[in-house]
Amino acid sequence: MKTIYKIAKTELQTLFYSPVAWLVIVIFTFQTAMTFTNMFGGLVRNQALGYELVSVTSNVFSNPWGGVFPAIQGYLFLYIPLLTMGLMSREFGSGSIRLLYSSPVTNVQIILGKFLSMMIYGLVLVGIMLIFTLFGAFTIKDFDLPLVLTGLLGVYLLICAYAAVGLFMSSLTSYQVVAAMLTLAMLGALNYVKDMWQDIEFIRDITYWLSISGRAGEFVIGLICSEDLLYFVIVIVLFLTLAIIRLQACRQKSPWFLTLGRYVGVVLLACFLGYLSSRPKLMGYYDVTATKMNTLTPNSQDVISRLEGGLTITSYLNALDEQDIWTASPSQVKTDQVRFKQYVRFKPDIKLKYVYYYDTIQSLSQDQRFPNLNTEQRAREIMRIHGLDSSLFLSPGQIREQIDLSGEKNMFVRLLERENGEKTFLRVFDDMQHHPGESEITAAFKRIAMELPTVGFLVGHGERDIHRTGDREYSGFALEKRFRYALINQGFDILNVRLTDEVPDNIKILVIAEMKEPLTETEEINLERYIARGGNLFITCEPKRSEIMNVLLEKFGVRLVTGTLVQLSENFSPDLIVAQPSQEAAKLNYYFDGMKQNNRCLVMSGAAGLEYDRNNEYNVIPLFISDSLSWNEVETTNFVDERPVLSVSVGEMQKSYATVLALSREINNKEQKIMILGDADCISNGELSMHRRGISASNYTVIMGGFYWMSDNEVPIDVRRPTPPDNVIYLNEAKIGTWQVLMTWILPGILLMISIFIWIRRRGR
């Protein structure tokens, strides 16, 4: 060990007497300071402007768009080759390697001594980053120190890995410039190897594991994974061993084929160990963050714990589905599997399968681009252009023998299937996020793990249809498979219900959407039985249906106010009501509270106000209320050509009206919950897809919040995390300007002067 230390000490003396080492330190300090102060200063300015800060520690150090650690990873590979290029090539070029060979020093000691010097130099770079860490610890409220220390560990391991690669490359040549170029080439290969041969299943796992790209990423966000930790250990040992073999070959003049065999053997052993370390059952995790932001929420963990036995997730990819052709194509399998990594962490026996096929889809674009080609010809042309192996894709007949995907319109979809036969689909969505999040994935798992609430939609009286896609229908919030917030994608089962028979026992929520015809006597009896047993109800109304709907609403002490609510506006129709969540709504659940906090509203076009008895058996909460300047317009019916005028003489009254009510009571040892909306169009297909300039509408949140409340907070899945406590910076914009000058210019300047002093002093000697 003393010999290794002496070699390291000698190498460090040589390194720090050279301008390169000091230049790297100065530039590294300057770039780190620039990145840190830019991000930190931006947050200080946002705080001064009154914006609420969230996760300050993570934003400063881990943010992929400007955080310190991601930025450092982006330019480290440029520095290390400059430092390692002379480690061994200098010995070969000057002939001093012969002195080492003739001395009682082993090859292992030479390589480990050289590498130890780089490890110490790496600690110097980490020490510079530690300066900014300490600054953050003293200026950020509840600074998340474990997160930053884990990031420092990841960056340090990356430096060591780069150094090991550079040391081996330096042992291959006597020219330092060539050694630097070889190091850059190898680092480039290690970065891009994960994209090579990914369509070959046997090689896929090996090449993906070999890639160094993003290996420190999980450390940076505060997650320690055994796979990444072992990766750095294995890669470092691999290249150090290769360097030792290289010295041994030069020292003993070994035959080339023997040396090559040793190289291959060491590489194969490293790949085998790496393959083992990447097996889910052998992987361990530790989330160091204060809010466990890299770990599934407790609700998701609970659902996964209930999934006993085997579970397979099969992804079905249609070659004609060009929107998702790269989501799970053979070359993207490993990338796609990362989307389920958190779930595999808690259930390592999850199997991920991929099935490729081609079948007809509805695509106007393809009809225009390939007008004369049939389904098979289009598929083969698309596969040819994208370089996909057509032999991997099943024909329409072959895929239909396995599964019927016509209900999914042959679009990309995943099938979750348990050993006991329980199965459900997990979809992608037509929004910017596209892929399902934790809420949707957990909801799908929960569907096959336990019985979830079933929502019944009353039919037979002209109600809104959940199977039609017209603007006024309800398929969007109920059954639209590509709409993220549809009930079917949030864990609910959906059924049509007729009141000619008793409501099935599995129906937990009954939706009555603007009846156009009254109930028959038998239907009244069956509805009364459902209400008497404590069944929950979701009722939507329209002003023009007040005569029919009031008969139903009177059962709960509620009635529609005569007329249509209007609210005069310069830009919109008078009957467009912008209803705000009430304080009581914010207390009911976090969905409505979020609307209140973020100034989101419920837009209702053609709504009726809701009145209710104060002393009935139900506890009534006005969830959404109109502006105090709104009134119930009785006379005007054409809001396009006529401008309504308040007329008190005909019963019009200007005030705030409740437009959505929540009712509850205790019955049969449970809480019965009822929601009533004064507008049936506000959650229709047309309104959910509507955007109005200047209005921050969030109508879909009313669906989510309402059904979350009526399902007793069971679904949609609550995947909220604790609010990060590091939300205040103890600096103002004037002080951060001073610190920016000190860190960006003064600190690197001091280091530059020290380096010049040492260089001049050495030249004088």
mmCIF file of C-alpha atoms in Angstrom, residues 293-618:
data_model
loop_
_atom_site.group_PDB
_atom_site.id
_atom_site.type_symbol
_atom_site.label_atom_id
_atom_site.label_comp_id
_atom_site.label_asym_id
_atom_site.label_seq_id
_atom_site.Cartn_x
_atom_site.Cartn_y
_atom_site.Cartn_z
ATOM 1 C CA MET A 293 -40.045 11.549 -4.561
ATOM 2 C CA ASN A 294 -38.306 8.663 -6.380
ATOM 3 C CA THR A 295 -40.486 6.007 -4.787
ATOM 4 C CA LEU A 296 -44.057 4.925 -5.434
ATOM 5 C CA THR A 297 -46.562 6.569 -3.133
ATOM 6 C CA PRO A 298 -47.928 4.480 -0.232
ATOM 7 C CA ASN A 299 -51.234 3.905 -2.049
ATOM 8 C CA SER A 300 -49.416 2.467 -5.061
ATOM 9 C CA GLN A 301 -47.219 0.301 -2.856
ATOM 10 C CA ASP A 302 -50.332 -1.034 -1.128
ATOM 11 C CA VAL A 303 -51.889 -1.993 -4.473
ATOM 12 C CA ILE A 304 -48.711 -3.756 -5.621
ATOM 13 C CA SER A 305 -48.529 -5.696 -2.347
ATOM 14 C CA ARG A 306 -51.966 -7.168 -3.106
ATOM 15 C CA LEU A 307 -50.885 -8.553 -6.478
ATOM 16 C CA GLU A 308 -49.955 -12.050 -5.393
ATOM 17 C CA GLY A 309 -48.706 -14.483 -7.993
ATOM 18 C CA GLY A 310 -47.290 -13.815 -11.440
ATOM 19 C CA LEU A 311 -48.071 -10.710 -13.467
ATOM 20 C CA THR A 312 -47.364 -10.092 -17.148
ATOM 21 C CA ILE A 313 -47.502 -6.761 -18.956
ATOM 22 C CA THR A 314 -47.822 -7.358 -22.701
ATOM 23 C CA SER A 315 -47.393 -4.386 -25.022
ATOM 24 C CA TYR A 316 -49.121 -4.661 -28.398
ATOM 25 C CA LEU A 317 -47.551 -2.452 -31.061
ATOM 26 C CA ASN A 318 -49.170 -1.988 -34.463
ATOM 27 C CA ALA A 319 -46.710 -1.068 -37.221
ATOM 28 C CA LEU A 320 -49.367 1.214 -38.696
ATOM 29 C CA ASP A 321 -49.715 3.151 -35.426
ATOM 30 C CA GLU A 322 -47.082 5.732 -36.337
ATOM 31 C CA GLN A 323 -47.676 7.840 -33.227
ATOM 32 C CA ASP A 324 -46.336 5.050 -31.017
ATOM 33 C CA ILE A 325 -44.160 3.105 -33.409
ATOM 34 C CA TRP A 326 -41.084 4.115 -31.384
ATOM 35 C CA THR A 327 -42.716 3.709 -27.980
ATOM 36 C CA ALA A 328 -41.913 0.033 -27.733
ATOM 37 C CA SER A 329 -40.251 -0.957 -30.997
ATOM 38 C CA PRO A 330 -37.490 -3.594 -30.677
ATOM 39 C CA SER A 331 -34.804 -0.912 -30.461
ATOM 40 C CA GLN A 332 -36.680 0.921 -27.684
ATOM 41 C CA VAL A 333 -37.610 -1.995 -25.421
ATOM 42 C CA LYS A 334 -35.094 -1.173 -22.683
ATOM 43 C CA THR A 335 -36.098 2.479 -22.697
ATOM 44 C CA ASP A 336 -39.752 1.503 -22.492
ATOM 45 C CA GLN A 337 -39.143 -0.837 -19.568
ATOM 46 C CA VAL A 338 -37.863 2.076 -17.494
ATOM 47 C CA ARG A 339 -41.475 3.330 -17.337
ATOM 48 C CA PHE A 340 -42.304 0.398 -15.064
ATOM 49 C CA LYS A 341 -39.068 0.347 -13.081
ATOM 50 C CA GLN A 342 -40.649 1.688 -9.915
ATOM 51 C CA TYR A 343 -43.291 -1.049 -10.038
ATOM 52 C CA VAL A 344 -40.751 -3.773 -10.781
ATOM 53 C CA ARG A 345 -38.831 -2.501 -7.753
ATOM 54 C CA PHE A 346 -41.694 -3.629 -5.493
ATOM 55 C CA LYS A 347 -42.710 -6.648 -7.582
ATOM 56 C CA PRO A 348 -39.580 -8.025 -9.277
ATOM 57 C CA ASP A 349 -41.427 -10.961 -10.855
ATOM 58 C CA ILE A 350 -43.345 -8.720 -13.277
ATOM 59 C CA LYS A 351 -42.745 -9.970 -16.813
ATOM 60 C CA LEU A 352 -42.635 -7.487 -19.682
ATOM 61 C CA LYS A 353 -43.549 -8.882 -23.091
ATOM 62 C CA TYR A 354 -43.792 -7.234 -26.502
ATOM 63 C CA VAL A 355 -45.970 -8.364 -29.390
ATOM 64 C CA TYR A 356 -45.615 -6.743 -32.817
ATOM 65 C CA TYR A 357 -48.277 -6.921 -35.500
ATOM 66 C CA TYR A 358 -49.948 -4.923 -38.236
ATOM 67 C CA ASP A 359 -53.655 -4.352 -38.717
ATOM 68 C CA THR A 360 -55.978 -1.730 -40.117
ATOM 69 C CA ILE A 361 -56.297 1.596 -38.321
ATOM 70 C CA GLN A 362 -58.186 4.788 -39.122
ATOM 71 C CA SER A 363 -55.682 7.285 -40.493
ATOM 72 C CA LEU A 364 -56.520 10.030 -42.945
ATOM 73 C CA SER A 365 -52.824 10.800 -43.205
ATOM 74 C CA GLN A 366 -51.982 7.292 -44.405
ATOM 75 C CA ASP A 367 -54.949 7.343 -46.790
ATOM 76 C CA GLN A 368 -53.427 10.435 -48.385
ATOM 77 C CA ARG A 369 -49.834 9.206 -48.373
ATOM 78 C CA PHE A 370 -50.523 5.621 -49.450
ATOM 79 C CA PRO A 371 -53.779 5.818 -51.440
ATOM 80 C CA ASN A 372 -53.096 2.769 -53.592
ATOM 81 C CA LEU A 373 -51.704 0.427 -50.906
ATOM 82 C CA ASN A 374 -53.668 -2.043 -48.797
ATOM 83 C CA THR A 375 -53.076 -2.665 -45.085
ATOM 84 C CA GLU A 376 -50.245 -5.168 -45.576
ATOM 85 C CA GLN A 377 -48.504 -3.065 -48.205
ATOM 86 C CA ARG A 378 -48.704 0.038 -46.028
ATOM 87 C CA ALA A 379 -47.312 -1.844 -43.048
ATOM 88 C CA ARG A 380 -44.396 -3.273 -45.000
ATOM 89 C CA GLU A 381 -43.582 0.127 -46.470
ATOM 90 C CA ILE A 382 -43.578 1.744 -43.009
ATOM 91 C CA MET A 383 -41.445 -1.091 -41.626
ATOM 92 C CA ARG A 384 -39.009 -0.705 -44.501
ATOM 93 C CA ILE A 385 -38.683 3.053 -44.001
ATOM 94 C CA HIS A 386 -38.147 2.685 -40.240
ATOM 95 C CA GLY A 387 -35.766 -0.229 -40.626
ATOM 96 C CA LEU A 388 -37.961 -2.701 -38.719
ATOM 97 C CA ASP A 389 -37.645 -6.443 -39.201
ATOM 98 C CA SER A 390 -40.913 -7.485 -40.851
ATOM 99 C CA SER A 391 -40.496 -11.080 -39.665
ATOM 100 C CA LEU A 392 -41.209 -9.907 -36.090
ATOM 101 C CA PHE A 393 -44.683 -8.625 -36.996
ATOM 102 C CA LEU A 394 -47.771 -10.827 -36.910
ATOM 103 C CA SER A 395 -50.368 -10.586 -39.657
ATOM 104 C CA PRO A 396 -53.951 -9.455 -38.865
ATOM 105 C CA GLY A 397 -55.114 -13.057 -38.803
ATOM 106 C CA GLN A 398 -52.332 -14.166 -36.480
ATOM 107 C CA ILE A 399 -52.859 -11.358 -33.954
ATOM 108 C CA ARG A 400 -56.618 -11.919 -33.930
ATOM 109 C CA GLU A 401 -56.023 -15.533 -32.964
ATOM 110 C CA GLN A 402 -54.248 -14.260 -29.849
ATOM 111 C CA ILE A 403 -56.353 -11.239 -28.884
ATOM 112 C CA ASP A 404 -59.081 -8.990 -30.230
ATOM 113 C CA LEU A 405 -57.794 -5.408 -30.253
ATOM 114 C CA SER A 406 -60.577 -3.953 -32.379
ATOM 115 C CA GLY A 407 -62.081 -2.395 -29.252
ATOM 116 C CA GLU A 408 -58.844 -0.432 -28.891
ATOM 117 C CA LYS A 409 -58.981 0.526 -32.595
ATOM 118 C CA ASN A 410 -55.763 -1.482 -33.075
ATOM 119 C CA MET A 411 -53.794 1.331 -31.434
ATOM 120 C CA PHE A 412 -50.880 0.832 -29.046
ATOM 121 C CA VAL A 413 -52.063 -0.692 -25.797
ATOM 122 C CA ARG A 414 -50.778 -2.832 -22.946
ATOM 123 C CA LEU A 415 -52.502 -5.804 -21.381
ATOM 124 C CA LEU A 416 -52.007 -6.420 -17.656
ATOM 125 C CA GLU A 417 -52.699 -10.061 -16.847
ATOM 126 C CA ARG A 418 -52.372 -12.001 -13.595
ATOM 127 C CA GLU A 419 -51.846 -15.716 -13.182
ATOM 128 C CA ASN A 420 -55.417 -16.084 -11.936
ATOM 129 C CA GLY A 421 -56.770 -14.744 -15.232
ATOM 130 C CA GLU A 422 -57.644 -11.206 -14.101
ATOM 131 C CA LYS A 423 -56.753 -8.770 -16.877
ATOM 132 C CA THR A 424 -57.222 -5.178 -17.960
ATOM 133 C CA PHE A 425 -55.883 -2.747 -20.535
ATOM 134 C CA LEU A 426 -53.453 0.095 -19.860
ATOM 135 C CA ARG A 427 -53.540 2.772 -22.530
ATOM 136 C CA VAL A 428 -51.641 5.802 -23.787
ATOM 137 C CA PHE A 429 -53.491 9.096 -24.090
ATOM 138 C CA ASP A 430 -53.993 11.910 -26.558
ATOM 139 C CA ASP A 431 -52.372 14.615 -24.462
ATOM 140 C CA MET A 432 -48.916 16.124 -24.080
ATOM 141 C CA GLN A 433 -47.807 13.611 -21.457
ATOM 142 C CA HIS A 434 -49.118 10.763 -23.643
ATOM 143 C CA HIS A 435 -47.942 7.911 -21.429
ATOM 144 C CA PRO A 436 -49.866 6.893 -18.313
ATOM 145 C CA GLY A 437 -48.656 8.277 -15.017
ATOM 146 C CA GLU A 438 -48.606 6.656 -11.612
ATOM 147 C CA SER A 439 -52.306 7.347 -11.084
ATOM 148 C CA GLU A 440 -53.381 5.536 -14.265
ATOM 149 C CA ILE A 441 -50.904 2.659 -13.911
ATOM 150 C CA THR A 442 -51.849 2.025 -10.290
ATOM 151 C CA ALA A 443 -55.551 2.273 -11.151
ATOM 152 C CA ALA A 444 -55.062 -0.457 -13.774
ATOM 153 C CA PHE A 445 -53.209 -2.637 -11.257
ATOM 154 C CA LYS A 446 -55.904 -2.005 -8.670
ATOM 155 C CA ARG A 447 -58.568 -3.081 -11.135
ATOM 156 C CA ILE A 448 -57.059 -6.577 -11.298
ATOM 157 C CA ALA A 449 -56.105 -6.678 -7.613
ATOM 158 C CA MET A 450 -59.444 -5.910 -5.972
ATOM 159 C CA GLU A 451 -63.031 -4.955 -6.671
ATOM 160 C CA LEU A 452 -63.429 -1.309 -7.597
ATOM 161 C CA PRO A 453 -66.556 0.871 -7.680
ATOM 162 C CA THR A 454 -68.834 0.315 -10.650
ATOM 163 C CA VAL A 455 -70.556 3.360 -12.126
ATOM 164 C CA GLY A 456 -73.986 2.813 -13.639
ATOM 165 C CA PHE A 457 -75.349 5.189 -16.297
ATOM 166 C CA LEU A 458 -79.123 5.374 -16.396
ATOM 167 C CA VAL A 459 -80.606 4.869 -19.889
ATOM 168 C CA GLY A 460 -84.086 4.737 -21.353
ATOM 169 C CA HIS A 461 -85.194 8.353 -20.878
ATOM 170 C CA GLY A 462 -83.131 10.235 -23.472
ATOM 171 C CA GLU A 463 -80.097 10.627 -21.186
ATOM 172 C CA ARG A 464 -76.643 11.550 -22.444
ATOM 173 C CA ASP A 465 -75.036 8.564 -24.157
ATOM 174 C CA ILE A 466 -71.655 7.194 -23.052
ATOM 175 C CA HIS A 467 -71.154 5.227 -26.269
ATOM 176 C CA ARG A 468 -71.530 8.096 -28.726
ATOM 177 C CA THR A 469 -68.926 10.736 -29.529
ATOM 178 C CA GLY A 470 -71.171 13.729 -30.240
ATOM 179 C CA ASP A 471 -70.449 17.017 -28.524
ATOM 180 C CA ARG A 472 -73.320 16.639 -26.057
ATOM 181 C CA GLU A 473 -72.643 13.010 -25.165
ATOM 182 C CA TYR A 474 -70.724 11.593 -22.195
ATOM 183 C CA SER A 475 -68.303 9.132 -23.777
ATOM 184 C CA GLY A 476 -65.438 11.526 -23.041
ATOM 185 C CA PHE A 477 -65.589 11.364 -19.288
ATOM 186 C CA ALA A 478 -66.878 7.798 -19.098
ATOM 187 C CA LEU A 479 -65.478 5.519 -21.792
ATOM 188 C CA GLU A 480 -63.122 7.532 -24.026
ATOM 189 C CA LYS A 481 -60.094 5.249 -24.010
ATOM 190 C CA ARG A 482 -57.585 7.872 -25.144
ATOM 191 C CA PHE A 483 -58.766 10.507 -22.624
ATOM 192 C CA ARG A 484 -56.658 10.313 -19.477
ATOM 193 C CA TYR A 485 -59.425 11.431 -17.106
ATOM 194 C CA ALA A 486 -62.126 9.121 -18.409
ATOM 195 C CA LEU A 487 -63.576 7.027 -15.597
ATOM 196 C CA ILE A 488 -62.540 3.793 -17.294
ATOM 197 C CA ASN A 489 -58.890 4.909 -17.189
ATOM 198 C CA GLN A 490 -59.073 5.921 -13.539
ATOM 199 C CA GLY A 491 -60.171 2.550 -12.175
ATOM 200 C CA PHE A 492 -63.959 2.563 -12.522
ATOM 201 C CA ASP A 493 -66.052 -0.081 -14.253
ATOM 202 C CA ILE A 494 -68.893 1.277 -16.395
ATOM 203 C CA LEU A 495 -72.348 -0.212 -17.018
ATOM 204 C CA ASN A 496 -75.610 0.964 -18.571
ATOM 205 C CA VAL A 497 -78.536 0.601 -16.148
ATOM 206 C CA ARG A 498 -82.275 0.415 -16.719
ATOM 207 C CA LEU A 499 -84.655 0.954 -13.841
ATOM 208 C CA THR A 500 -87.139 -1.578 -15.182
ATOM 209 C CA ASP A 501 -85.288 -3.913 -12.795
ATOM 210 C CA GLU A 502 -83.607 -3.259 -9.477
ATOM 211 C CA VAL A 503 -80.231 -1.573 -9.643
ATOM 212 C CA PRO A 504 -77.530 -4.296 -9.387
ATOM 213 C CA ASP A 505 -75.755 -4.514 -6.039
ATOM 214 C CA ASN A 506 -72.347 -3.862 -7.598
ATOM 215 C CA ILE A 507 -73.419 -0.380 -8.739
ATOM 216 C CA LYS A 508 -71.925 2.065 -6.246
ATOM 217 C CA ILE A 509 -72.618 5.277 -8.169
ATOM 218 C CA LEU A 510 -75.604 5.896 -10.448
ATOM 219 C CA VAL A 511 -75.330 8.670 -13.051
ATOM 220 C CA ILE A 512 -78.555 10.333 -14.164
ATOM 221 C CA ALA A 513 -77.705 12.692 -17.015
ATOM 222 C CA GLU A 514 -80.542 15.050 -18.020
ATOM 223 C CA MET A 515 -83.585 12.857 -18.367
ATOM 224 C CA LYS A 516 -85.897 13.992 -21.161
ATOM 225 C CA GLU A 517 -88.736 11.675 -20.142
ATOM 226 C CA PRO A 518 -90.138 11.011 -16.662
ATOM 227 C CA LEU A 519 -89.706 7.729 -14.811
ATOM 228 C CA THR A 520 -92.461 5.151 -14.843
ATOM 229 C CA GLU A 521 -94.035 3.919 -11.617
ATOM 230 C CA THR A 522 -91.872 0.780 -11.611
ATOM 231 C CA GLU A 523 -88.749 2.803 -12.296
ATOM 232 C CA GLU A 524 -89.627 5.174 -9.449
ATOM 233 C CA ILE A 525 -89.886 2.226 -7.064
ATOM 234 C CA ASN A 526 -86.533 0.758 -8.132
ATOM 235 C CA LEU A 527 -84.856 4.153 -7.854
ATOM 236 C CA GLU A 528 -86.313 4.618 -4.366
ATOM 237 C CA ARG A 529 -84.907 1.228 -3.372
ATOM 238 C CA TYR A 530 -81.471 2.213 -4.649
ATOM 239 C CA ILE A 531 -81.609 5.479 -2.713
ATOM 240 C CA ALA A 532 -82.892 3.739 0.399
ATOM 241 C CA ARG A 533 -79.981 1.305 0.426
ATOM 242 C CA GLY A 534 -77.574 4.237 0.427
ATOM 243 C CA GLY A 535 -76.518 4.240 -3.223
ATOM 244 C CA ASN A 536 -74.600 7.274 -4.443
ATOM 245 C CA LEU A 537 -75.897 9.503 -7.237
ATOM 246 C CA PHE A 538 -74.397 11.871 -9.798
ATOM 247 C CA ILE A 539 -77.126 13.991 -11.361
ATOM 248 C CA THR A 540 -76.748 16.536 -14.177
ATOM 249 C CA CYS A 541 -79.565 18.863 -15.215
ATOM 250 C CA GLU A 542 -80.496 21.467 -17.809
ATOM 251 C CA PRO A 543 -82.756 24.524 -17.321
ATOM 252 C CA LYS A 544 -85.148 23.365 -20.040
ATOM 253 C CA ARG A 545 -85.622 20.011 -18.279
ATOM 254 C CA SER A 546 -86.619 21.540 -14.949
ATOM 255 C CA GLU A 547 -90.134 20.115 -15.036
ATOM 256 C CA ILE A 548 -88.863 16.537 -15.293
ATOM 257 C CA MET A 549 -85.679 16.888 -13.242
ATOM 258 C CA ASN A 550 -87.334 18.716 -10.335
ATOM 259 C CA VAL A 551 -89.456 15.652 -9.658
ATOM 260 C CA LEU A 552 -86.218 13.755 -9.041
ATOM 261 C CA LEU A 553 -84.421 16.564 -7.208
ATOM 262 C CA GLU A 554 -87.264 17.135 -4.766
ATOM 263 C CA LYS A 555 -86.449 13.764 -3.214
ATOM 264 C CA PHE A 556 -83.332 15.462 -1.861
ATOM 265 C CA GLY A 557 -84.829 18.857 -1.055
ATOM 266 C CA VAL A 558 -83.262 20.454 -4.156
ATOM 267 C CA ARG A 559 -84.828 22.220 -7.140
ATOM 268 C CA LEU A 560 -83.738 24.090 -10.230
ATOM 269 C CA VAL A 561 -84.152 27.854 -10.161
ATOM 270 C CA THR A 562 -86.504 29.051 -12.875
ATOM 271 C CA GLY A 563 -84.692 30.399 -15.914
ATOM 272 C CA THR A 564 -81.126 30.268 -17.200
ATOM 273 C CA LEU A 565 -78.241 31.794 -15.318
ATOM 274 C CA VAL A 566 -76.584 34.674 -17.168
ATOM 275 C CA GLN A 567 -73.459 36.679 -16.509
ATOM 276 C CA LEU A 568 -72.762 39.629 -18.807
ATOM 277 C CA SER A 569 -69.372 39.525 -20.503
ATOM 278 C CA GLU A 570 -67.675 41.451 -23.314
ATOM 279 C CA ASN A 571 -66.136 38.373 -24.877
ATOM 280 C CA PHE A 572 -68.545 35.509 -24.284
ATOM 281 C CA SER A 573 -72.211 34.671 -24.496
ATOM 282 C CA PRO A 574 -74.254 35.899 -21.498
ATOM 283 C CA ASP A 575 -75.293 32.349 -20.579
ATOM 284 C CA LEU A 576 -71.650 31.304 -20.091
ATOM 285 C CA ILE A 577 -71.203 30.985 -16.330
ATOM 286 C CA VAL A 578 -67.757 30.922 -14.757
ATOM 287 C CA ALA A 579 -68.391 29.135 -11.457
ATOM 288 C CA GLN A 580 -65.772 29.243 -8.716
ATOM 289 C CA PRO A 581 -65.141 26.499 -6.124
ATOM 290 C CA SER A 582 -66.397 27.415 -2.667
ATOM 291 C CA GLN A 583 -64.449 27.271 0.579
ATOM 292 C CA GLU A 584 -66.501 24.202 1.544
ATOM 293 C CA ALA A 585 -65.503 22.526 -1.729
ATOM 294 C CA ALA A 586 -61.826 23.098 -0.953
ATOM 295 C CA LYS A 587 -62.326 21.274 2.337
ATOM 296 C CA LEU A 588 -64.144 18.353 0.715
ATOM 297 C CA ASN A 589 -61.135 16.907 -1.135
ATOM 298 C CA TYR A 590 -57.798 17.873 -2.621
ATOM 299 C CA TYR A 591 -59.086 18.071 -6.213
ATOM 300 C CA PHE A 592 -61.383 20.986 -5.409
ATOM 301 C CA ASP A 593 -58.783 22.491 -3.106
ATOM 302 C CA GLY A 594 -56.323 22.445 -6.010
ATOM 303 C CA MET A 595 -58.840 24.297 -8.183
ATOM 304 C CA LYS A 596 -59.260 26.877 -5.437
ATOM 305 C CA GLN A 597 -55.533 27.318 -4.901
ATOM 306 C CA ASN A 598 -54.747 27.579 -8.623
ATOM 307 C CA ASN A 599 -57.681 29.864 -9.498
ATOM 308 C CA ARG A 600 -59.300 27.247 -11.700
ATOM 309 C CA CYS A 601 -62.992 27.415 -12.477
ATOM 310 C CA LEU A 602 -65.911 25.389 -13.776
ATOM 311 C CA VAL A 603 -67.351 26.703 -17.049
ATOM 312 C CA MET A 604 -71.072 26.098 -17.572
ATOM 313 C CA SER A 605 -72.929 27.124 -20.702
ATOM 314 C CA GLY A 606 -76.669 27.277 -20.158
ATOM 315 C CA ALA A 607 -76.854 26.401 -16.472
ATOM 316 C CA ALA A 608 -79.605 26.523 -13.910
ATOM 317 C CA GLY A 609 -79.108 27.699 -10.365
ATOM 318 C CA LEU A 610 -79.747 25.210 -7.562
ATOM 319 C CA GLU A 611 -81.881 25.929 -4.498
ATOM 320 C CA TYR A 612 -82.117 23.610 -1.520
ATOM 321 C CA ASP A 613 -83.948 23.262 1.766
ATOM 322 C CA ARG A 614 -81.864 24.200 4.755
ATOM 323 C CA ASN A 615 -83.517 21.774 7.150
ATOM 324 C CA ASN A 616 -83.726 18.495 5.269
ATOM 325 C CA GLU A 617 -82.094 15.204 6.202
ATOM 326 C CA TYR A 618 -79.133 15.754 3.897
#
